[in-house]
mmCIF file with all atom_site columns, N, CA and C in Angstrom:
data_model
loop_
_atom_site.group_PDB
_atom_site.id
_atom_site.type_symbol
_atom_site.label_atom_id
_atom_site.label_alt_id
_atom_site.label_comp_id
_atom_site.label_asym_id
_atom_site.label_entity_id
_atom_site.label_seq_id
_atom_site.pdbx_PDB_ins_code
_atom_site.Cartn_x
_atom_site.Cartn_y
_atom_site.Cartn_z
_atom_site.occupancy
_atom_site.B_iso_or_equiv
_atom_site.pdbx_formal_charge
_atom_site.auth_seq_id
_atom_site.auth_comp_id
_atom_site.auth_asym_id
_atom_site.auth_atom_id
_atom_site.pdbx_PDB_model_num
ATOM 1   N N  . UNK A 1 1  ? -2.107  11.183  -19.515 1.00 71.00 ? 1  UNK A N  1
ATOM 2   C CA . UNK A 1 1  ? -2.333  9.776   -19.728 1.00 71.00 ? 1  UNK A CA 1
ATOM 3   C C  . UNK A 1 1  ? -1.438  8.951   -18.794 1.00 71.00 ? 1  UNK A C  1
ATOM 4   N N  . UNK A 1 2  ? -0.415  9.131   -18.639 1.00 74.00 ? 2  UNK A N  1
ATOM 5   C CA . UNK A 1 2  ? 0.607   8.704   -17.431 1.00 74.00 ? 2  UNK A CA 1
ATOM 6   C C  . UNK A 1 2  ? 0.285   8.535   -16.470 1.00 74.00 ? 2  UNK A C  1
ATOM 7   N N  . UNK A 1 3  ? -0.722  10.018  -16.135 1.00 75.00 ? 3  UNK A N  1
ATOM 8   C CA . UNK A 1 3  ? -1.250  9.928   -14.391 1.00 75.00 ? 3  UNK A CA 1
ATOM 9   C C  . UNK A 1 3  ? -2.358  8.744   -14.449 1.00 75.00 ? 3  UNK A C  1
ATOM 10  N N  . UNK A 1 4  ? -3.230  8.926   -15.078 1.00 77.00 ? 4  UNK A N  1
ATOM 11  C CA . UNK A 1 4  ? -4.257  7.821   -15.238 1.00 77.00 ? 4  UNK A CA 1
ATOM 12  C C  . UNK A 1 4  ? -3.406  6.380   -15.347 1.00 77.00 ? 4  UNK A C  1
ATOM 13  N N  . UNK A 1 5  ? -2.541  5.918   -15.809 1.00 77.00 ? 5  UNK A N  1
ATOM 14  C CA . UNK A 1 5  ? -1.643  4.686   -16.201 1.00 77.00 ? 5  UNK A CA 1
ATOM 15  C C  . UNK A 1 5  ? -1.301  4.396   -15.014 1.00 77.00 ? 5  UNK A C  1
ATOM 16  N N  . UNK A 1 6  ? -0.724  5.285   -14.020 1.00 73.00 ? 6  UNK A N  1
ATOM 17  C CA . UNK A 1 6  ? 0.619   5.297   -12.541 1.00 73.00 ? 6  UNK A CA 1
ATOM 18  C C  . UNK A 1 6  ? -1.003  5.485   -11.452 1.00 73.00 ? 6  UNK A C  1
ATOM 19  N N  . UNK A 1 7  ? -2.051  5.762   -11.764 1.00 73.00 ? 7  UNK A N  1
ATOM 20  C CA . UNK A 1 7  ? -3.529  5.456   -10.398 1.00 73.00 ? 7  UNK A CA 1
ATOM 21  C C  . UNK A 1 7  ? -4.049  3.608   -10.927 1.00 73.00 ? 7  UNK A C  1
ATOM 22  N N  . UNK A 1 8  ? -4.175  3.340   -12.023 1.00 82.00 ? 8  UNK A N  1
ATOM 23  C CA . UNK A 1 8  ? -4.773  2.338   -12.209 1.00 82.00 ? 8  UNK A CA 1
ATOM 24  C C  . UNK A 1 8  ? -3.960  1.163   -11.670 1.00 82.00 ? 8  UNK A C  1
ATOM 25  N N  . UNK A 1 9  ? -2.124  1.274   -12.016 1.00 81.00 ? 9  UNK A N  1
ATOM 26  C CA . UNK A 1 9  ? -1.594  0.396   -12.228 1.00 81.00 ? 9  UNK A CA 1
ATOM 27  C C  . UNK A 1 9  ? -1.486  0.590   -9.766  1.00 81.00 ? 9  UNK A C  1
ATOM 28  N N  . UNK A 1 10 ? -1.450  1.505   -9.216  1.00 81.00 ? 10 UNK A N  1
ATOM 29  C CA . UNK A 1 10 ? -1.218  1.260   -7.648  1.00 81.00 ? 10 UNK A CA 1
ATOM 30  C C  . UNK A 1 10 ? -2.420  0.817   -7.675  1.00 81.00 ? 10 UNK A C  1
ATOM 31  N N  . UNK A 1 11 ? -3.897  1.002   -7.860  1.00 84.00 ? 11 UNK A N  1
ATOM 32  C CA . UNK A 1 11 ? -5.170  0.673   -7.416  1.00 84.00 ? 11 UNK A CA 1
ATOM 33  C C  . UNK A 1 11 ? -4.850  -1.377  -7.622  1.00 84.00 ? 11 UNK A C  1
ATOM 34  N N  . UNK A 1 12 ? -4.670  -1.208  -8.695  1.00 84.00 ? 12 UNK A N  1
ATOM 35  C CA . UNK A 1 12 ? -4.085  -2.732  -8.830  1.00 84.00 ? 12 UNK A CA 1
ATOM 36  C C  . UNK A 1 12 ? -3.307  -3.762  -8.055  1.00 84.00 ? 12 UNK A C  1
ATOM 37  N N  . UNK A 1 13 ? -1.887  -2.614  -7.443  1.00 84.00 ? 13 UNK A N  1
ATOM 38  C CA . UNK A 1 13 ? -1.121  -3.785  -6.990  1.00 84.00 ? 13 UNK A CA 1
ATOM 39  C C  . UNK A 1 13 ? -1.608  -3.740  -5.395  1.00 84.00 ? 13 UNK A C  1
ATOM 40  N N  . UNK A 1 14 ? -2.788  -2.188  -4.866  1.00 84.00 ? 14 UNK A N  1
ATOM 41  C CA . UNK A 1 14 ? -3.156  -2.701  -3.498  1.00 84.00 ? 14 UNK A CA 1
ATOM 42  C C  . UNK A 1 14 ? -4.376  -4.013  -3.623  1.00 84.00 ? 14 UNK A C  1
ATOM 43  N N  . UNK A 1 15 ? -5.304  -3.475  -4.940  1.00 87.00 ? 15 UNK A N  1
ATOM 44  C CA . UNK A 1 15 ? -6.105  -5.787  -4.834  1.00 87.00 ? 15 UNK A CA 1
ATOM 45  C C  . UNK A 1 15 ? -5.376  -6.623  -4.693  1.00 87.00 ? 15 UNK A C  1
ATOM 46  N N  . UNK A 1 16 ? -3.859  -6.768  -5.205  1.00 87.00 ? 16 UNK A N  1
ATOM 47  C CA . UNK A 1 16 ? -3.766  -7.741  -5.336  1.00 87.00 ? 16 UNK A CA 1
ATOM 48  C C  . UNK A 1 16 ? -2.803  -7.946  -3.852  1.00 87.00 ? 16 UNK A C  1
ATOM 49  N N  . UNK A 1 17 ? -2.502  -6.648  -3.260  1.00 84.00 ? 17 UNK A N  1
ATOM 50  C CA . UNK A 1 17 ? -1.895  -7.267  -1.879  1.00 84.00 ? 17 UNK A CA 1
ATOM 51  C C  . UNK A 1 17 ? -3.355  -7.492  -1.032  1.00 84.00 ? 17 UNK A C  1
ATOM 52  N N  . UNK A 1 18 ? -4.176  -7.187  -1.105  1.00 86.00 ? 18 UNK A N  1
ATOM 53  C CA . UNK A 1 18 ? -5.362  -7.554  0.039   1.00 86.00 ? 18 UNK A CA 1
ATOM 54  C C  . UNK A 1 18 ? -6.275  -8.522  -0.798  1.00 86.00 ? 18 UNK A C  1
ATOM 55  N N  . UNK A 1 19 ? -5.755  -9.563  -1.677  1.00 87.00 ? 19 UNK A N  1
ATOM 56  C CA . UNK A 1 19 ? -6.331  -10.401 -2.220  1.00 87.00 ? 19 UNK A CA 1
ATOM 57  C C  . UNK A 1 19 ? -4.861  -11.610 -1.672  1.00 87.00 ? 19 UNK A C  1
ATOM 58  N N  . UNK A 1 20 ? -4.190  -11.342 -1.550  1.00 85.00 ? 20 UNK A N  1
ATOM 59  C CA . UNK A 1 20 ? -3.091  -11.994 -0.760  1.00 85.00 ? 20 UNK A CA 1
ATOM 60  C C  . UNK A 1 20 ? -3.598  -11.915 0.523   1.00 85.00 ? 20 UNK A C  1
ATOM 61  N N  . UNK A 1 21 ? -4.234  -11.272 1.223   1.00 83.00 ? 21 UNK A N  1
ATOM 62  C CA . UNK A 1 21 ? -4.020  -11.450 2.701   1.00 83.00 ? 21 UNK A CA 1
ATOM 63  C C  . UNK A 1 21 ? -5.341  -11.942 2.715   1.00 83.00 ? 21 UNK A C  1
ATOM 64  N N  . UNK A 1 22 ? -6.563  -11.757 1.641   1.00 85.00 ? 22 UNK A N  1
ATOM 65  C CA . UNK A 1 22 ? -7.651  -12.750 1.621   1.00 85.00 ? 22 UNK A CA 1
ATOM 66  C C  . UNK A 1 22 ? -7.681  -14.011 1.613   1.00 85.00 ? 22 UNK A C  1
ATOM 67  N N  . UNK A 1 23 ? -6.573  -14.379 1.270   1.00 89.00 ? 23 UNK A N  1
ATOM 68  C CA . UNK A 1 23 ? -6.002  -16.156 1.271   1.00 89.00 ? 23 UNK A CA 1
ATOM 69  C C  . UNK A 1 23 ? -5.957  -16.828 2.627   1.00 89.00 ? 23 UNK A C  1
ATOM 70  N N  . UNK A 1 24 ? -5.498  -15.402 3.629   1.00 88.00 ? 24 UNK A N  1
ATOM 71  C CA . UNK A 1 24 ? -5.337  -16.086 4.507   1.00 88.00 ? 24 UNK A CA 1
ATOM 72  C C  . UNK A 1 24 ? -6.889  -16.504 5.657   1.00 88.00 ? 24 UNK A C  1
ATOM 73  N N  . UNK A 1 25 ? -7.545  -15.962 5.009   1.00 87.00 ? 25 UNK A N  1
ATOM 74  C CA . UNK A 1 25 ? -9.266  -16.518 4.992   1.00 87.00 ? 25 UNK A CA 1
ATOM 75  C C  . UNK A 1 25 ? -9.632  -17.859 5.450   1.00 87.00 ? 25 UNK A C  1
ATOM 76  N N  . UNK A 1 26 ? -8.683  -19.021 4.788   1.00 90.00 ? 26 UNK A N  1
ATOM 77  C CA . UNK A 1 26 ? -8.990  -20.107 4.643   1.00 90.00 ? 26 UNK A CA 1
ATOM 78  C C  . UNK A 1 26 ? -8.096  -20.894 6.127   1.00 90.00 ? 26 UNK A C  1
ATOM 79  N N  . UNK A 1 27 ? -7.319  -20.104 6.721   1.00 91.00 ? 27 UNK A N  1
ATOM 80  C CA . UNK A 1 27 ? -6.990  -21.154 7.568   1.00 91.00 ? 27 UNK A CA 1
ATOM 81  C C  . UNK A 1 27 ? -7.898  -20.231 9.192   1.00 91.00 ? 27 UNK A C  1
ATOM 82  N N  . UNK A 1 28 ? -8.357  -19.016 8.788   1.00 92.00 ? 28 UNK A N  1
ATOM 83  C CA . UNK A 1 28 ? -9.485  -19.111 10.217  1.00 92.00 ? 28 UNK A CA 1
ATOM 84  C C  . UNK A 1 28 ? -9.307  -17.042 10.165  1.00 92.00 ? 28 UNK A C  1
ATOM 85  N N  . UNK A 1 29 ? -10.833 -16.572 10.788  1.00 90.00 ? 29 UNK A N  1
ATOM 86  C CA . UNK A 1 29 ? -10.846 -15.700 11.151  1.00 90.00 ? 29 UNK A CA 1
ATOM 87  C C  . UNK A 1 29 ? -9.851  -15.243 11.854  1.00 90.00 ? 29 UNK A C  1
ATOM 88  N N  . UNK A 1 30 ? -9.357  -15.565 12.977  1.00 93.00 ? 30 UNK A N  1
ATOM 89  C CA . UNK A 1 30 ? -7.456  -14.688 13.299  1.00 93.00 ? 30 UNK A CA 1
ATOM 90  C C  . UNK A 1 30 ? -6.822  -14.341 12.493  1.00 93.00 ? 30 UNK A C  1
ATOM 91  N N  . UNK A 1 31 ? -6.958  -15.083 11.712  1.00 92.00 ? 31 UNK A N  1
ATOM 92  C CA . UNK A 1 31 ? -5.386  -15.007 10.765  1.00 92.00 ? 31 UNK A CA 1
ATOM 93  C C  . UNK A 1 31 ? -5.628  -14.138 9.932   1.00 92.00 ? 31 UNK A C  1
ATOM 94  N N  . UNK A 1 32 ? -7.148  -14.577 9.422   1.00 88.00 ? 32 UNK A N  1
ATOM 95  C CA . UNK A 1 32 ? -7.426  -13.149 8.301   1.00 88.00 ? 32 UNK A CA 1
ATOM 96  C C  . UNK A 1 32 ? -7.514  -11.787 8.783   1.00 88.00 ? 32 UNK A C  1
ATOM 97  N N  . UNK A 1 33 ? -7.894  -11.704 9.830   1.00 91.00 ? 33 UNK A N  1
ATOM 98  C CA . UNK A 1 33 ? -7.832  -10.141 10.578  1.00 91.00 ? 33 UNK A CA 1
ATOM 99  C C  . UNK A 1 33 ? -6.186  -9.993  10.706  1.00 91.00 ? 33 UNK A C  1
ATOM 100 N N  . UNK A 1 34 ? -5.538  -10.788 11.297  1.00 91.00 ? 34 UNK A N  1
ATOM 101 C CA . UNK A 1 34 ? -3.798  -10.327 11.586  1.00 91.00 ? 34 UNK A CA 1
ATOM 102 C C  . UNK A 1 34 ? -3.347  -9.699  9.736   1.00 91.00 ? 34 UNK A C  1
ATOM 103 N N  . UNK A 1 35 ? -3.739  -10.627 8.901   1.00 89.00 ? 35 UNK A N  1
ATOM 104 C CA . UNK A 1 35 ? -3.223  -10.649 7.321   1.00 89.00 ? 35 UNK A CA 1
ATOM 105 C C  . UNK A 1 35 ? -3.717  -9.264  6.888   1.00 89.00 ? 35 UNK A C  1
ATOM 106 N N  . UNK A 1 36 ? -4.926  -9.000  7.176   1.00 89.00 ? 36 UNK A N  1
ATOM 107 C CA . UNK A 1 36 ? -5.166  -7.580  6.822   1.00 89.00 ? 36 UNK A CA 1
ATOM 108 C C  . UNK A 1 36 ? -4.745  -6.367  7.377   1.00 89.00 ? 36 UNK A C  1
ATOM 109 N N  . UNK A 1 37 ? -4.264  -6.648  9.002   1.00 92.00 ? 37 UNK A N  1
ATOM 110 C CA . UNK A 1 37 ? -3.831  -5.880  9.520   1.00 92.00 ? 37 UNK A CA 1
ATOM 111 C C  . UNK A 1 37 ? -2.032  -5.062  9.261   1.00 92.00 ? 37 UNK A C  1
ATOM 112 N N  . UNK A 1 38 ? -1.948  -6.324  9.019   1.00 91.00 ? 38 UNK A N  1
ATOM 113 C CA . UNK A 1 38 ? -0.499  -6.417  8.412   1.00 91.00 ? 38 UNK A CA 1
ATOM 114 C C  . UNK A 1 38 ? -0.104  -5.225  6.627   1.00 91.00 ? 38 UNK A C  1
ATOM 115 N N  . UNK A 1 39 ? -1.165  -6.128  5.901   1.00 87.00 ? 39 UNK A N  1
ATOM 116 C CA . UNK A 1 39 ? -1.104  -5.709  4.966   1.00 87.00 ? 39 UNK A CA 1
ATOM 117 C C  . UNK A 1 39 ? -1.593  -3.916  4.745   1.00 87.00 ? 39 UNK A C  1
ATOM 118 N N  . UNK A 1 40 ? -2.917  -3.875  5.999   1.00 90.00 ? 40 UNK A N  1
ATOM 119 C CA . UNK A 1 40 ? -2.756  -2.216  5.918   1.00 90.00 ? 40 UNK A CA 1
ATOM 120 C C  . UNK A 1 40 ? -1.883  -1.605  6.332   1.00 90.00 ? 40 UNK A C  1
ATOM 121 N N  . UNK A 1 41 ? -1.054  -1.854  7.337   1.00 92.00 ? 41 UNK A N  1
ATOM 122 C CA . UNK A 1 41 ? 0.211   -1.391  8.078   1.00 92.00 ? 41 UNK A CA 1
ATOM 123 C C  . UNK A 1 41 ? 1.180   -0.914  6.403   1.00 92.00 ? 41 UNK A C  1
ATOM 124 N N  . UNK A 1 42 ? 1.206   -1.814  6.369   1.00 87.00 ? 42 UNK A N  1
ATOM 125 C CA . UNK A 1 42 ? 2.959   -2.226  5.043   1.00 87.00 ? 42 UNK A CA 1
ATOM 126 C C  . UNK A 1 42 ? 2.123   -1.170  4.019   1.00 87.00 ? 42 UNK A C  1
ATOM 127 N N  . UNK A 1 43 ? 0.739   -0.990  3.621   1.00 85.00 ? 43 UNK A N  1
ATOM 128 C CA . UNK A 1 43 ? 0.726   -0.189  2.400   1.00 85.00 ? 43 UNK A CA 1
ATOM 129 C C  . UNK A 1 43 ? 0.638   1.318   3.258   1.00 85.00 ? 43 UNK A C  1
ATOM 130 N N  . UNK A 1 44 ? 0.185   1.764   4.400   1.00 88.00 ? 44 UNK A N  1
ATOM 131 C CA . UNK A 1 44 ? 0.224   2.906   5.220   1.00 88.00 ? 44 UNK A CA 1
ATOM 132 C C  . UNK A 1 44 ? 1.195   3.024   5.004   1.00 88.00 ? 44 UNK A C  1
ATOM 133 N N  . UNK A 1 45 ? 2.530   2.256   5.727   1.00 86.00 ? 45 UNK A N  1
ATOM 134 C CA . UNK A 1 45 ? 3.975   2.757   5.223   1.00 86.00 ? 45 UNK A CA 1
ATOM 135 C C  . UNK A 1 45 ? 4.723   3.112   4.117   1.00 86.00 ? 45 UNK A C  1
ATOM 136 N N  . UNK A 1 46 ? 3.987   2.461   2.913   1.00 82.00 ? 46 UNK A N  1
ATOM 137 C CA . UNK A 1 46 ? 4.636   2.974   2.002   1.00 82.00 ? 46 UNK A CA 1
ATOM 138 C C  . UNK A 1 46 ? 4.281   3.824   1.109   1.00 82.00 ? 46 UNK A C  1
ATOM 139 N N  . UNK A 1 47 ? 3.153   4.429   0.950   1.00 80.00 ? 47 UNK A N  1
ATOM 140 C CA . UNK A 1 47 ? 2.195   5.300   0.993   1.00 80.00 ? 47 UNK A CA 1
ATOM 141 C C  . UNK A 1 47 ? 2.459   6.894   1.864   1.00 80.00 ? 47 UNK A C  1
ATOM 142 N N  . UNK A 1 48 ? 2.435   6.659   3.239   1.00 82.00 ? 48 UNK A N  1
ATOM 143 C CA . UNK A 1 48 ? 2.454   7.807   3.746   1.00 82.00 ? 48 UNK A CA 1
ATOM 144 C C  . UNK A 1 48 ? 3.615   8.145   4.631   1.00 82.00 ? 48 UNK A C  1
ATOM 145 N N  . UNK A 1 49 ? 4.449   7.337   4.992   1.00 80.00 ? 49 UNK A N  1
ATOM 146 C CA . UNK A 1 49 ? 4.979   7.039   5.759   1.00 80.00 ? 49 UNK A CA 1
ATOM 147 C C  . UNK A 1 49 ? 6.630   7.043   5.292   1.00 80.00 ? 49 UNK A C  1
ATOM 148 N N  . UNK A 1 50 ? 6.666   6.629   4.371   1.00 74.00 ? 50 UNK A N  1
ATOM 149 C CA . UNK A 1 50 ? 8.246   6.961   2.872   1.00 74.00 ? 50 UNK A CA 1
ATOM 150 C C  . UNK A 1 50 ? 8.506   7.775   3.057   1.00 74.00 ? 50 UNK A C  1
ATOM 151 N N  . UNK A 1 51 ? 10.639  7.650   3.073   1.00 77.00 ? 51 UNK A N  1
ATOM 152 C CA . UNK A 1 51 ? 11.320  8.094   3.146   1.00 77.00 ? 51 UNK A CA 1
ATOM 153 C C  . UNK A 1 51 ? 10.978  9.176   1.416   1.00 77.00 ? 51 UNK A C  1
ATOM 154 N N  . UNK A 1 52 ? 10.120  8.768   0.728   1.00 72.00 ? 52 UNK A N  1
ATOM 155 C CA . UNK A 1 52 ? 9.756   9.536   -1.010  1.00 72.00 ? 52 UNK A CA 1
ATOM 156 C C  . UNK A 1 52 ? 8.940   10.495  0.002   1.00 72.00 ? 52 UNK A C  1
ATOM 157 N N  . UNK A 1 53 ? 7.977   9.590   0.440   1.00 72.00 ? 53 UNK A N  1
ATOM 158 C CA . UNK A 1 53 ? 6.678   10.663  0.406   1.00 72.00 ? 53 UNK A CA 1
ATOM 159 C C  . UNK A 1 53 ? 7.248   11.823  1.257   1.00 72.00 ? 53 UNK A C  1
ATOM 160 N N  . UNK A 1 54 ? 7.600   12.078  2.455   1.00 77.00 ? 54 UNK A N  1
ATOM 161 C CA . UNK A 1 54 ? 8.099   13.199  3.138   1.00 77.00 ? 54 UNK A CA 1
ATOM 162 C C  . UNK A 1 54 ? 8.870   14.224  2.412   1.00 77.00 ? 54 UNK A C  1
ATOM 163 N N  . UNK A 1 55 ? 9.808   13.653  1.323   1.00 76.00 ? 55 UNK A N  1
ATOM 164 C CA . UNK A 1 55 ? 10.817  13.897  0.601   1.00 76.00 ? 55 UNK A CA 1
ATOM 165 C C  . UNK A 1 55 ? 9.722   15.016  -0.431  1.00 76.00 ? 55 UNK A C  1
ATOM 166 N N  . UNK A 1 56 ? 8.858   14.695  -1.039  1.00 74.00 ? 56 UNK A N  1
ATOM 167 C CA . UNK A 1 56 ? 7.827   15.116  -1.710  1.00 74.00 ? 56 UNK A CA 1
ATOM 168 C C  . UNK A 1 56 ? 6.700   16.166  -0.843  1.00 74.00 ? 56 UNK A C  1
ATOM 169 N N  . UNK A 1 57 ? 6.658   15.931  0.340   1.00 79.00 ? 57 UNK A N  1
ATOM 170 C CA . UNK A 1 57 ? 5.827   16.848  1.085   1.00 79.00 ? 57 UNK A CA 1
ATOM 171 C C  . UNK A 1 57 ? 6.620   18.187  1.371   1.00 79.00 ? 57 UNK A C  1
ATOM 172 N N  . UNK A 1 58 ? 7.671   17.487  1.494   1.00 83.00 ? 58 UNK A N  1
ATOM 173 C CA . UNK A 1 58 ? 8.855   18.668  1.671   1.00 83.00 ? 58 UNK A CA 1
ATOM 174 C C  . UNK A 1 58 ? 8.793   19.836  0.459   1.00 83.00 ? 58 UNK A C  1
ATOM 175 N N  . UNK A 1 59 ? 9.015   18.937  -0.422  1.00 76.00 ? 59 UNK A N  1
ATOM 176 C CA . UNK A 1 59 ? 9.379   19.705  -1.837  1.00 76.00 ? 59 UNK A CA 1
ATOM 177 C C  . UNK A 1 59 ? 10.707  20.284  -1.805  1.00 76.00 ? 59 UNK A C  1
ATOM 178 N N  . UNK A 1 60 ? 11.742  19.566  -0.812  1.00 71.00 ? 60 UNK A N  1
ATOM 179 C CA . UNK A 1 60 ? 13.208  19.738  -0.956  1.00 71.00 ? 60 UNK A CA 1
ATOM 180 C C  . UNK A 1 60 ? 13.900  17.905  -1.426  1.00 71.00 ? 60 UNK A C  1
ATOM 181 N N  . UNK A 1 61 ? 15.009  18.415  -2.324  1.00 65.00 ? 61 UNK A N  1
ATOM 182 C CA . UNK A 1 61 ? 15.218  17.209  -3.229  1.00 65.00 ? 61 UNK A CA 1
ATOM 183 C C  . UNK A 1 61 ? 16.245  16.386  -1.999  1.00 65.00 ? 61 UNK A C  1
ATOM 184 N N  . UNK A 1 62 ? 16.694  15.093  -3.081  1.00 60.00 ? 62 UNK A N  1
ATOM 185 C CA . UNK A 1 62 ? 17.151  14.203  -1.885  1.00 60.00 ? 62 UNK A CA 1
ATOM 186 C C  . UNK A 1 62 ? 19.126  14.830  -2.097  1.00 60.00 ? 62 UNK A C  1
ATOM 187 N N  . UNK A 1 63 ? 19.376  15.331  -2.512  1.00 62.00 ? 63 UNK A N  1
ATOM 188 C CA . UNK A 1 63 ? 20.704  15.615  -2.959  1.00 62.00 ? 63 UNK A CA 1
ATOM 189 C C  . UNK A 1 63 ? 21.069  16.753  -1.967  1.00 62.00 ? 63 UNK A C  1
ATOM 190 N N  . UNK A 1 64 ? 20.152  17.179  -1.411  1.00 54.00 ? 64 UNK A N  1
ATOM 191 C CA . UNK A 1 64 ? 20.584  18.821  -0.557  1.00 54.00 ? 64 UNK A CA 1
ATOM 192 C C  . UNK A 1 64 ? 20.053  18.392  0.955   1.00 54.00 ? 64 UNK A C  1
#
């Protein structure tokens, strides 16, 4: 039940970062392409790119 709780609650906070960079919609096509670009960058990084995630691919802890 946790795992289901910890997928719903990230599926969530990536709408609501690319519902943030949908805002930027309103001041012109550039901006909304840069805003999304941005925003896929920053969730790529923290996603795949983490000092966790490697840490976890590894499957060696952060103490050793």
């Amino acid at each position: 039940m946790n795992i289901r709780a910890a997928l719903s609650f990230n599926r969530g906070l990536r709408a609501i970062y690319f519902a943030l960079a949908s805002l930027a919609w309103l001041a012109g096509a550039p901006v909304l392409l840069a805003a999304f670009l941005v925003t896929l960058w920053m969730l790529w990084n923290r996603e795949f790119s983490s000092q966790a995630s490697t840490l976890l691919k590894s499957g060696t802890s952060a103490d050793s």
